[in-house]
mmCIF file of C-alpha atoms (C1' of nucleotides) in Angstrom:
data_model
loop_
_atom_site.group_PDB
_atom_site.id
_atom_site.type_symbol
_atom_site.label_atom_id
_atom_site.label_comp_id
_atom_site.label_asym_id
_atom_site.label_seq_id
_atom_site.Cartn_x
_atom_site.Cartn_y
_atom_site.Cartn_z
ATOM 1 C CA MET G 1 89.158 347.995 -26.816
ATOM 2 C CA ALA G 2 92.524 346.780 -28.029
ATOM 3 C CA SER G 3 92.215 345.531 -31.608
ATOM 4 C CA THR G 4 89.390 343.162 -30.676
ATOM 5 C CA LEU G 5 86.924 344.245 -33.256
ATOM 6 C CA ALA G 6 84.392 341.530 -32.491
ATOM 7 C CA PRO G 7 84.483 339.437 -35.676
ATOM 8 C CA VAL G 8 81.513 337.452 -34.413
ATOM 9 C CA THR G 9 78.903 338.421 -36.970
ATOM 10 C CA GLU G 10 76.230 335.998 -35.750
ATOM 11 C CA GLY G 11 74.448 335.807 -39.101
ATOM 12 C CA GLY G 12 73.372 339.417 -39.442
ATOM 13 C CA ASP G 13 71.384 341.610 -37.081
ATOM 14 C CA ARG G 14 68.991 339.093 -35.551
ATOM 15 C CA PRO G 15 70.552 337.681 -32.369
ATOM 16 C CA ALA G 16 69.227 334.226 -31.657
ATOM 17 C CA PHE G 17 69.500 334.683 -27.881
ATOM 18 C CA SER G 18 68.545 338.266 -27.167
ATOM 19 C CA ILE G 19 67.560 339.047 -23.593
ATOM 20 C CA GLU G 20 64.352 340.482 -24.921
ATOM 21 C CA ARG G 21 63.413 337.099 -26.324
ATOM 22 C CA ILE G 22 64.583 335.259 -23.218
ATOM 23 C CA LEU G 23 62.746 337.565 -20.842
ATOM 24 C CA GLY G 24 59.673 337.290 -23.057
ATOM 25 C CA LEU G 25 59.687 333.540 -22.600
ATOM 26 C CA GLU G 26 57.100 332.099 -20.273
ATOM 27 C CA LEU G 27 59.744 330.217 -18.317
ATOM 28 C CA GLU G 28 57.881 326.910 -18.723
ATOM 29 C CA ARG G 29 61.032 324.906 -19.290
ATOM 30 C CA PRO G 30 62.196 323.395 -16.019
ATOM 31 C CA GLY G 31 64.261 320.681 -17.703
ATOM 32 C CA ASN G 32 66.191 323.000 -19.959
ATOM 33 C CA CYS G 33 69.298 323.967 -18.061
ATOM 34 C CA LEU G 34 70.114 320.586 -16.583
ATOM 35 C CA LYS G 35 72.930 319.884 -18.982
ATOM 36 C CA LEU G 36 75.784 320.978 -16.764
ATOM 37 C CA HIS G 37 79.421 319.985 -17.069
ATOM 38 C CA ARG G 38 80.419 321.270 -20.535
ATOM 39 C CA PRO G 39 77.612 319.849 -22.663
ATOM 40 C CA TRP G 40 79.197 320.923 -25.995
ATOM 41 C CA THR G 41 81.770 318.133 -25.730
ATOM 42 C CA GLU G 42 78.814 315.786 -25.711
ATOM 43 C CA ILE G 43 77.407 317.471 -28.812
ATOM 44 C CA ALA G 44 80.791 317.231 -30.527
ATOM 45 C CA ALA G 45 80.968 313.523 -29.709
ATOM 46 C CA GLU G 46 77.485 312.985 -31.119
ATOM 47 C CA LYS G 47 78.406 314.738 -34.322
ATOM 48 C CA GLU G 48 81.540 312.630 -34.669
ATOM 49 C CA ASN G 49 79.556 309.471 -34.088
ATOM 50 C CA ALA G 50 77.157 310.589 -36.793
ATOM 51 C CA GLY G 51 80.012 310.334 -39.311
ATOM 52 C CA ASN G 52 80.117 314.040 -39.933
ATOM 53 C CA SER G 53 83.787 315.004 -40.081
ATOM 54 C CA VAL G 54 83.092 318.670 -39.436
ATOM 55 C CA CYS G 55 83.871 319.015 -35.743
ATOM 56 C CA PHE G 56 82.128 321.421 -33.435
ATOM 57 C CA LYS G 57 85.492 322.578 -32.195
ATOM 58 C CA HIS G 58 86.169 324.471 -35.401
ATOM 59 C CA HIS G 59 82.815 326.171 -35.428
ATOM 60 C CA HIS G 60 82.305 328.698 -32.715
ATOM 61 C CA HIS G 61 79.167 329.918 -34.422
ATOM 62 C CA PRO G 62 76.759 327.049 -33.751
ATOM 63 C CA GLN G 63 73.860 328.894 -35.310
ATOM 64 C CA GLN G 64 75.634 328.591 -38.630
ATOM 65 C CA MET G 65 75.831 324.827 -38.260
ATOM 66 C CA LYS G 66 73.324 322.789 -40.163
ATOM 67 C CA SER G 67 72.523 320.636 -37.178
ATOM 68 C CA SER G 68 69.485 318.423 -36.913
ATOM 69 C CA ARG G 69 69.301 319.220 -33.220
ATOM 70 C CA PRO G 70 67.764 322.566 -32.350
ATOM 71 C CA THR G 71 69.253 322.276 -28.867
ATOM 72 C CA SER G 72 72.769 322.880 -30.206
ATOM 73 C CA ASN G 73 72.299 326.643 -30.524
ATOM 74 C CA TRP G 74 72.411 327.250 -26.806
ATOM 75 C CA TYR G 75 76.025 328.400 -27.111
ATOM 76 C CA ILE G 76 76.631 331.787 -28.700
ATOM 77 C CA GLY G 77 80.406 331.905 -28.717
ATOM 78 C CA ARG G 78 83.415 332.905 -26.760
ATOM 79 C CA ARG G 79 85.062 336.308 -26.539
ATOM 80 C CA PRO G 80 87.219 337.016 -29.576
ATOM 81 C CA ARG G 81 90.851 336.372 -28.791
ATOM 82 C CA THR G 82 92.531 339.567 -27.644
ATOM 83 C CA ALA G 83 95.702 340.392 -29.560
ATOM 84 C CA PHE G 84 97.974 342.178 -27.119
ATOM 85 C CA THR G 85 100.473 344.615 -28.571
ATOM 86 C CA ASN G 86 104.175 344.256 -27.924
ATOM 87 C CA ARG G 87 104.082 347.243 -25.632
ATOM 88 C CA GLN G 88 101.165 345.826 -23.631
ATOM 89 C CA VAL G 89 102.906 342.485 -23.177
ATOM 90 C CA SER G 90 106.126 344.242 -22.299
ATOM 91 C CA VAL G 91 104.495 346.250 -19.528
ATOM 92 C CA LEU G 92 102.591 343.241 -18.234
ATOM 93 C CA GLU G 93 105.779 341.155 -18.159
ATOM 94 C CA THR G 94 107.610 343.896 -16.295
ATOM 95 C CA VAL G 95 104.897 344.132 -13.687
ATOM 96 C CA PHE G 96 104.764 340.349 -13.448
ATOM 97 C CA GLN G 97 108.435 340.293 -12.448
ATOM 98 C CA VAL G 98 107.607 342.440 -9.439
ATOM 99 C CA ASN G 99 104.146 341.180 -8.527
ATOM 100 C CA CYS G 100 102.578 338.143 -10.154
ATOM 101 C CA TYR G 101 99.396 338.424 -8.022
ATOM 102 C CA PRO G 102 98.243 341.974 -8.727
ATOM 103 C CA GLY G 103 95.271 343.136 -6.650
ATOM 104 C CA ILE G 104 92.295 345.024 -7.948
ATOM 105 C CA GLN G 105 93.951 348.419 -7.730
ATOM 106 C CA LEU G 106 97.038 347.495 -9.698
ATOM 107 C CA ARG G 107 94.895 345.636 -12.233
ATOM 108 C CA GLU G 108 92.729 348.715 -12.695
ATOM 109 C CA GLN G 109 95.816 350.884 -13.055
ATOM 110 C CA LEU G 110 97.181 348.581 -15.706
ATOM 111 C CA ALA G 111 93.840 348.447 -17.478
ATOM 112 C CA GLY G 112 93.688 352.228 -17.658
ATOM 113 C CA ARG G 113 97.305 352.592 -18.660
ATOM 114 C CA LEU G 114 97.211 349.892 -21.366
ATOM 115 C CA ASP G 115 93.680 350.579 -22.643
ATOM 116 C CA LEU G 116 92.458 347.086 -21.749
ATOM 117 C CA ASP G 117 89.620 345.798 -19.607
ATOM 118 C CA GLU G 118 90.531 344.828 -16.078
ATOM 119 C CA ASP G 119 89.272 341.333 -16.747
ATOM 120 C CA ARG G 120 91.784 340.894 -19.636
ATOM 121 C CA ILE G 121 94.543 341.810 -17.175
ATOM 122 C CA GLN G 122 93.249 339.287 -14.661
ATOM 123 C CA ILE G 123 93.129 336.522 -17.262
ATOM 124 C CA TRP G 124 96.561 337.453 -18.573
ATOM 125 C CA PHE G 125 98.083 337.060 -15.118
ATOM 126 C CA GLN G 126 96.335 333.740 -14.546
ATOM 127 C CA ASN G 127 97.673 332.373 -17.824
ATOM 128 C CA ARG G 128 101.105 333.860 -17.153
ATOM 129 C CA ARG G 129 101.315 332.168 -13.767
ATOM 130 C CA ALA G 130 100.262 328.884 -15.324
ATOM 131 C CA LYS G 131 103.026 329.279 -17.895
ATOM 132 C CA LEU G 132 105.590 329.979 -15.185
ATOM 133 C CA ARG G 133 104.429 326.948 -13.193
ATOM 134 C CA ARG G 134 104.701 324.800 -16.311
ATOM 135 C CA SER G 135 108.240 325.981 -17.026
ATOM 136 C CA LEU G 136 109.268 325.495 -13.397
ATOM 137 C CA ARG G 137 107.912 321.953 -13.526
ATOM 138 C CA GLU G 138 109.908 321.228 -16.681
ATOM 139 C CA THR G 139 113.061 322.705 -15.199
ATOM 140 C CA ARG G 140 112.594 320.616 -12.071
ATOM 141 C CA LEU G 141 112.023 317.517 -14.150
ATOM 142 C CA GLN G 142 115.188 318.123 -16.142
ATOM 143 C CA LEU G 143 117.117 318.689 -12.936
ATOM 144 C CA VAL G 144 115.909 315.359 -11.566
ATOM 145 C CA GLN G 145 116.651 313.597 -14.824
ATOM 146 C CA SER G 146 120.201 314.925 -15.088
ATOM 147 C CA ALA G 147 120.738 314.152 -11.405
ATOM 148 C CA VAL G 148 119.579 310.594 -11.967
ATOM 149 C CA ALA G 149 121.932 310.306 -14.924
ATOM 150 C CA ASP G 150 124.724 311.701 -12.775
ATOM 151 C CA LEU G 151 123.792 309.190 -10.110
ATOM 152 C CA GLY G 152 124.140 306.423 -12.645
ATOM 153 C CA VAL G 153 127.626 307.568 -13.650
ATOM 154 C CA ARG G 154 128.813 307.794 -10.072
ATOM 155 C CA HIS G 155 127.286 304.460 -9.228
ATOM 156 C CA ALA G 156 129.144 302.916 -12.169
ATOM 157 C CA ARG G 157 132.322 304.368 -10.702
ATOM 158 C CA GLY G 158 131.507 302.608 -7.460
ATOM 159 C CA ASP G 159 131.251 305.826 -5.479
ATOM 160 C CA GLN G 160 128.557 304.374 -3.249
ATOM 161 C CA GLU G 161 128.588 306.715 -0.330
ATOM 162 C CA LEU G 162 128.463 309.907 -2.370
ATOM 163 C CA THR G 163 125.675 308.448 -4.487
ATOM 164 C CA GLN G 164 123.531 307.819 -1.452
ATOM 165 C CA ARG G 165 124.129 311.262 -0.021
ATOM 166 C CA LEU G 166 123.266 312.890 -3.334
ATOM 167 C CA ALA G 167 120.110 310.850 -3.674
ATOM 168 C CA SER G 168 118.774 311.718 -0.244
ATOM 169 C CA ARG G 169 119.538 315.378 -0.724
ATOM 170 C CA LEU G 170 117.810 315.365 -4.093
ATOM 171 C CA GLN G 171 114.732 313.807 -2.580
ATOM 172 C CA LEU G 172 114.731 316.478 0.068
ATOM 173 C CA GLU G 173 114.818 319.327 -2.414
ATOM 174 C CA VAL G 174 112.085 317.846 -4.551
ATOM 175 C CA ASP G 175 109.835 317.429 -1.525
ATOM 176 C CA GLU G 176 110.438 321.008 -0.444
ATOM 177 C CA GLU G 177 109.298 322.336 -3.754
ATOM 178 C CA GLU G 178 106.107 320.313 -3.661
ATOM 179 C CA GLU G 179 104.304 322.413 -1.054
ATOM 180 C CA MET F 1 79.400 350.554 -11.476
ATOM 181 C CA ALA F 2 76.792 348.938 -9.237
ATOM 182 C CA SER F 3 77.143 350.245 -5.712
ATOM 183 C CA THR F 4 80.767 349.149 -5.492
ATOM 184 C CA LEU F 5 82.290 352.226 -3.985
ATOM 185 C CA ALA F 6 85.781 350.770 -3.551
ATOM 186 C CA PRO F 7 86.158 350.630 0.217
ATOM 187 C CA VAL F 8 89.792 349.597 -0.174
ATOM 188 C CA THR F 9 91.553 352.606 1.218
ATOM 189 C CA GLU F 10 95.089 351.259 0.975
ATOM 190 C CA GLY F 11 96.465 353.649 3.557
ATOM 191 C CA GLY F 12 95.514 356.914 1.935
ATOM 192 C CA ASP F 13 96.520 358.252 -1.467
ATOM 193 C CA ARG F 14 99.917 356.640 -1.834
ATOM 194 C CA PRO F 15 99.509 353.364 -3.724
ATOM 195 C CA ALA F 16 102.196 350.944 -2.677
ATOM 196 C CA PHE F 17 102.229 349.215 -6.058
ATOM 197 C CA SER F 18 101.765 351.883 -8.701
ATOM 198 C CA ILE F 19 102.799 350.937 -12.223
ATOM 199 C CA GLU F 20 104.954 354.014 -12.308
ATOM 200 C CA ARG F 21 106.987 352.706 -9.423
ATOM 201 C CA ILE F 22 107.084 349.190 -10.835
ATOM 202 C CA LEU F 23 108.124 350.331 -14.287
ATOM 203 C CA GLY F 24 110.710 352.586 -12.718
ATOM 204 C CA LEU F 25 112.298 349.587 -11.048
ATOM 205 C CA GLU F 26 115.530 348.273 -12.544
ATOM 206 C CA LEU F 27 114.104 344.755 -12.726
ATOM 207 C CA GLU F 28 117.062 343.320 -10.799
ATOM 208 C CA ARG F 29 114.910 340.908 -8.837
ATOM 209 C CA PRO F 30 114.889 337.526 -10.518
ATOM 210 C CA GLY F 31 113.921 335.624 -7.368
ATOM 211 C CA ASN F 32 110.945 337.775 -6.486
ATOM 212 C CA CYS F 33 107.965 336.160 -8.147
ATOM 213 C CA LEU F 34 108.834 332.542 -7.405
ATOM 214 C CA LYS F 35 106.176 332.090 -4.746
ATOM 215 C CA LEU F 36 103.502 330.525 -6.904
ATOM 216 C CA HIS F 37 100.584 328.365 -5.793
ATOM 217 C CA ARG F 38 98.622 330.539 -3.406
ATOM 218 C CA PRO F 39 101.438 331.880 -1.222
ATOM 219 C CA TRP F 40 99.068 333.505 1.248
ATOM 220 C CA THR F 41 98.134 330.129 2.757
ATOM 221 C CA GLU F 42 101.815 329.739 3.537
ATOM 222 C CA ILE F 43 101.907 333.169 5.129
ATOM 223 C CA ALA F 44 98.808 332.337 7.172
ATOM 224 C CA ALA F 45 100.414 329.096 8.330
ATOM 225 C CA GLU F 46 103.556 330.951 9.353
ATOM 226 C CA LYS F 47 101.551 333.428 11.361
ATOM 227 C CA GLU F 48 99.722 330.613 13.117
ATOM 228 C CA ASN F 49 102.969 328.871 13.923
ATOM 229 C CA ALA F 50 104.270 332.097 15.397
ATOM 230 C CA GLY F 51 101.529 331.913 18.015
ATOM 231 C CA ASN F 52 99.679 334.924 16.694
ATOM 232 C CA SER F 53 96.009 334.061 16.820
ATOM 233 C CA VAL F 54 95.056 336.807 14.353
ATOM 234 C CA CYS F 55 94.629 334.916 11.107
ATOM 235 C CA PHE F 56 95.424 336.360 7.705
ATOM 236 C CA LYS F 57 91.989 335.274 6.554
ATOM 237 C CA HIS F 58 90.335 338.085 8.452
ATOM 238 C CA HIS F 59 92.651 340.753 7.105
ATOM 239 C CA HIS F 60 92.193 341.500 3.476
ATOM 240 C CA HIS F 61 94.381 344.571 3.769
ATOM 241 C CA PRO F 62 97.811 342.984 4.243
ATOM 242 C CA GLN F 63 99.551 346.341 4.180
ATOM 243 C CA GLN F 64 97.864 347.012 7.508
ATOM 244 C CA MET F 65 99.269 343.845 9.010
ATOM 245 C CA LYS F 66 102.201 344.171 11.339
ATOM 246 C CA SER F 67 104.091 341.356 9.685
ATOM 247 C CA SER F 68 107.768 340.731 10.074
ATOM 248 C CA ARG F 69 107.937 339.639 6.442
ATOM 249 C CA PRO F 70 107.971 342.396 3.848
ATOM 250 C CA THR F 71 106.943 339.844 1.224
ATOM 251 C CA SER F 72 103.466 339.635 2.737
ATOM 252 C CA ASN F 73 102.344 342.755 0.878
ATOM 253 C CA TRP F 74 102.174 340.893 -2.426
ATOM 254 C CA TYR F 75 98.406 341.057 -2.134
ATOM 255 C CA ILE F 76 96.867 344.452 -2.708
ATOM 256 C CA GLY F 77 93.267 343.514 -2.285
ATOM 257 C CA ARG F 78 90.394 341.954 -4.120
ATOM 258 C CA ARG F 79 87.606 343.651 -5.984
ATOM 259 C CA PRO F 80 84.972 344.988 -3.606
ATOM 260 C CA ARG F 81 82.060 342.599 -3.431
ATOM 261 C CA THR F 82 79.398 343.580 -5.931
ATOM 262 C CA ALA F 83 75.936 343.919 -4.417
ATOM 263 C CA PHE F 84 73.477 342.948 -7.130
ATOM 264 C CA THR F 85 70.045 344.491 -6.972
ATOM 265 C CA ASN F 86 66.929 342.337 -6.811
ATOM 266 C CA ARG F 87 66.101 343.261 -10.367
ATOM 267 C CA GLN F 88 69.566 342.318 -11.611
ATOM 268 C CA VAL F 89 69.426 338.937 -9.903
ATOM 269 C CA SER F 90 65.908 338.397 -11.171
ATOM 270 C CA VAL F 91 66.939 338.964 -14.799
ATOM 271 C CA LEU F 92 70.068 336.853 -14.419
ATOM 272 C CA GLU F 93 68.057 333.999 -12.905
ATOM 273 C CA THR F 94 65.534 334.178 -15.724
ATOM 274 C CA VAL F 95 68.242 334.010 -18.356
ATOM 275 C CA PHE F 96 69.951 331.211 -16.451
ATOM 276 C CA GLN F 97 66.807 329.106 -16.773
ATOM 277 C CA VAL F 98 67.087 329.318 -20.559
ATOM 278 C CA ASN F 99 70.856 329.332 -21.027
ATOM 279 C CA CYS F 100 73.280 328.654 -18.205
ATOM 280 C CA TYR F 101 76.327 328.995 -20.498
ATOM 281 C CA PRO F 102 75.826 332.428 -22.048
ATOM 282 C CA GLY F 103 78.309 333.309 -24.774
ATOM 283 C CA ILE F 104 80.062 336.618 -25.150
ATOM 284 C CA GLN F 105 77.211 338.285 -27.014
ATOM 285 C CA LEU F 106 74.531 337.432 -24.484
ATOM 286 C CA ARG F 107 76.878 338.389 -21.668
ATOM 287 C CA GLU F 108 77.500 341.769 -23.272
ATOM 288 C CA GLN F 109 73.776 342.263 -23.804
ATOM 289 C CA LEU F 110 73.116 341.504 -20.157
ATOM 290 C CA ALA F 111 75.945 343.788 -19.063
ATOM 291 C CA GLY F 112 74.513 346.675 -21.044
ATOM 292 C CA ARG F 113 70.968 346.000 -19.939
ATOM 293 C CA LEU F 114 71.796 345.593 -16.252
ATOM 294 C CA ASP F 115 74.529 348.258 -16.026
ATOM 295 C CA LEU F 116 77.176 345.749 -14.973
ATOM 296 C CA ASP F 117 80.575 344.802 -16.375
ATOM 297 C CA GLU F 118 80.629 341.777 -18.627
ATOM 298 C CA ASP F 119 83.030 339.944 -16.361
ATOM 299 C CA ARG F 120 80.670 340.394 -13.400
ATOM 300 C CA ILE F 121 78.075 338.550 -15.523
ATOM 301 C CA GLN F 122 80.605 335.850 -16.345
ATOM 302 C CA ILE F 123 81.499 335.378 -12.681
ATOM 303 C CA TRP F 124 77.846 335.361 -11.683
ATOM 304 C CA PHE F 125 77.100 332.513 -14.091
ATOM 305 C CA GLN F 126 80.131 330.551 -12.948
ATOM 306 C CA ASN F 127 79.018 330.817 -9.329
ATOM 307 C CA ARG F 128 75.424 330.086 -10.275
ATOM 308 C CA ARG F 129 76.389 326.884 -12.088
ATOM 309 C CA ALA F 130 78.489 325.831 -9.107
ATOM 310 C CA LYS F 131 75.485 326.390 -6.877
ATOM 311 C CA LEU F 132 73.268 324.312 -9.169
ATOM 312 C CA ARG F 133 75.824 321.513 -9.316
ATOM 313 C CA ARG F 134 76.072 321.564 -5.536
ATOM 314 C CA SER F 135 72.312 321.306 -5.126
ATOM 315 C CA LEU F 136 72.084 318.535 -7.707
ATOM 316 C CA ARG F 137 74.786 316.635 -5.860
ATOM 317 C CA GLU F 138 72.876 316.994 -2.601
ATOM 318 C CA THR F 139 69.626 315.920 -4.210
ATOM 319 C CA ARG F 140 71.353 312.890 -5.725
ATOM 320 C CA LEU F 141 72.887 312.023 -2.381
ATOM 321 C CA GLN F 142 69.516 312.204 -0.662
ATOM 322 C CA LEU F 143 67.972 310.061 -3.379
ATOM 323 C CA VAL F 144 70.638 307.416 -2.873
ATOM 324 C CA GLN F 145 70.255 307.591 0.891
ATOM 325 C CA SER F 146 66.492 307.210 0.830
ATOM 326 C CA ALA F 147 66.833 304.417 -1.718
ATOM 327 C CA VAL F 148 69.289 302.625 0.536
ATOM 328 C CA ALA F 149 66.909 303.034 3.444
ATOM 329 C CA ASP F 150 64.112 301.703 1.276
ATOM 330 C CA LEU F 151 66.374 298.831 0.310
ATOM 331 C CA GLY F 152 66.912 298.050 3.973
ATOM 332 C CA VAL F 153 63.179 297.943 4.642
ATOM 333 C CA ARG F 154 62.467 295.680 1.704
ATOM 334 C CA HIS F 155 65.358 293.454 2.632
ATOM 335 C CA ALA F 156 63.991 293.125 6.151
ATOM 336 C CA ARG F 157 60.710 292.036 4.618
ATOM 337 C CA GLY F 158 62.592 289.347 2.728
ATOM 338 C CA ASP F 159 61.693 290.721 -0.669
ATOM 339 C CA GLN F 160 64.989 289.612 -2.115
ATOM 340 C CA GLU F 161 64.312 289.777 -5.826
ATOM 341 C CA LEU F 162 62.847 293.271 -5.828
ATOM 342 C CA THR F 163 65.745 294.481 -3.696
ATOM 343 C CA GLN F 164 68.273 293.260 -6.194
ATOM 344 C CA ARG F 165 66.450 294.775 -9.144
ATOM 345 C CA LEU F 166 66.153 298.125 -7.386
ATOM 346 C CA ALA F 167 69.823 298.092 -6.462
ATOM 347 C CA SER F 168 71.039 297.435 -9.984
ATOM 348 C CA ARG F 169 68.763 300.076 -11.422
ATOM 349 C CA LEU F 170 69.951 302.583 -8.860
ATOM 350 C CA GLN F 171 73.566 301.892 -9.709
ATOM 351 C CA LEU F 172 72.726 302.440 -13.368
ATOM 352 C CA GLU F 173 71.189 305.828 -12.781
ATOM 353 C CA VAL F 174 74.026 307.044 -10.621
ATOM 354 C CA ASP F 175 76.558 306.003 -13.258
ATOM 355 C CA GLU F 176 74.629 307.764 -15.990
ATOM 356 C CA GLU F 177 74.698 311.030 -14.138
ATOM 357 C CA GLU F 178 78.427 310.822 -13.602
ATOM 358 C CA GLU F 179 79.443 311.603 -17.200
ATOM 359 C "C1'" DT M 1 75.742 331.442 10.359
ATOM 360 C "C1'" DT M 2 74.571 331.193 5.575
ATOM 361 C "C1'" DT M 3 74.924 332.642 1.059
ATOM 362 C "C1'" DT M 4 77.519 333.964 -2.547
ATOM 363 C "C1'" DA M 5 80.994 337.329 -4.989
ATOM 364 C "C1'" DA M 6 85.777 336.998 -5.869
ATOM 365 C "C1'" DT M 7 90.019 334.548 -6.424
ATOM 366 C "C1'" DC M 8 92.773 330.861 -7.428
ATOM 367 C "C1'" DT M 9 94.555 326.265 -9.838
ATOM 368 C "C1'" DA M 10 94.411 322.825 -13.297
ATOM 369 C "C1'" DA M 11 92.803 321.166 -17.344
ATOM 370 C "C1'" DT M 12 90.971 322.142 -21.598
ATOM 371 C "C1'" DT M 13 89.360 324.485 -25.771
ATOM 372 C "C1'" DA M 14 90.290 327.042 -29.628
ATOM 373 C "C1'" DT M 15 92.533 331.097 -32.107
ATOM 374 C "C1'" DA R 1 102.001 329.856 -28.150
ATOM 375 C "C1'" DT R 2 98.542 331.652 -25.580
ATOM 376 C "C1'" DA R 3 93.655 333.871 -24.832
ATOM 377 C "C1'" DA R 4 89.365 332.126 -23.188
ATOM 378 C "C1'" DT R 5 86.506 328.935 -20.744
ATOM 379 C "C1'" DT R 6 85.294 325.518 -17.512
ATOM 380 C "C1'" DA R 7 85.047 322.777 -12.877
ATOM 381 C "C1'" DG R 8 86.237 322.781 -8.406
ATOM 382 C "C1'" DA R 9 88.151 324.502 -4.143
ATOM 383 C "C1'" DT R 10 88.748 328.289 -1.342
ATOM 384 C "C1'" DT R 11 88.488 332.995 0.687
ATOM 385 C "C1'" DA R 12 85.868 336.423 2.483
ATOM 386 C "C1'" DA R 13 82.005 339.908 2.615
ATOM 387 C "C1'" DT R 14 77.112 340.263 3.896
#
DNA sequence: TTTTAATCTAATTAT
DNA sequence: ATAATTAGATTAAT
């Protein structure tokens, strides 16, 4: 409900994959849904091999593609990207500081308060945790790198004993953070 | 909306993690949300080490747990398990036969038609694909096993050439299905 | 006990 | 940069 006005036009008012049509089908296609494991990457690869420079990645409306394969219209499209407002992000960030694994009740509260679906909240927290993990990993990496550099300096000074102590302690801390 | 009457009582009518309370906080807790990567497994392990045989797994209401750690109430609870009706599952299965990666439009159509949230549809298809993959893996395993047994029989008969041909062809098929 | 809805991570896709 | 999707592993309710 938050500025996601569904720009997916889908070529007018005739949906290619309406449930009515699907449920009307006689279900005589046992070998239809056996293309598991992200089949659109395969389609994209085929199109690239065909010399067509227009990549599937940049078309999320496959029914608009002039493809020779009728099987490529199995994918209708993804949800339009939600554009959170500054206020929404601000509230979400504040809550994240306190609880980065909100349960269903808090998610529902947030959804009601921010006029978003509960699922958007869920996804936001998943992506936010991933971002935090990424930044923690980078910080840790930089710490190790600077420590190694420091190690090098001290080693050059001939401060052998301190070097060894620092190294073992560093290893310890890195291991702790692993699990 | 489908027979999910929210059995999570959360100790009455006083939510422990209301947004009001969170937003009222002074945000002076920088080291609060640094327990990433499924912290509840850690909590469970701690409880086991403490000799308490009651595992966290069987309590999905942590606020009811008599834990010595106040940080164990990070988890408010998960969404109550949705009980799909026979008709809902029937329609979902039918659609799955035709398109096991429904896009946003088809998911919304299904949600409206079946009186479910769109994200319940999304989750259902994710779990359904996982189930299909699992069964395909098992089928493949059984095929390989029976083929190996067959190989053994033919080898015992001394039919060396046919054995080798069958083996190479089998390897080919297994490789094809991998990617 | 089995099945499967819900949650999570990690990687990826795509806006 | 980050919202959305996926596979895969796991947790937990039925």
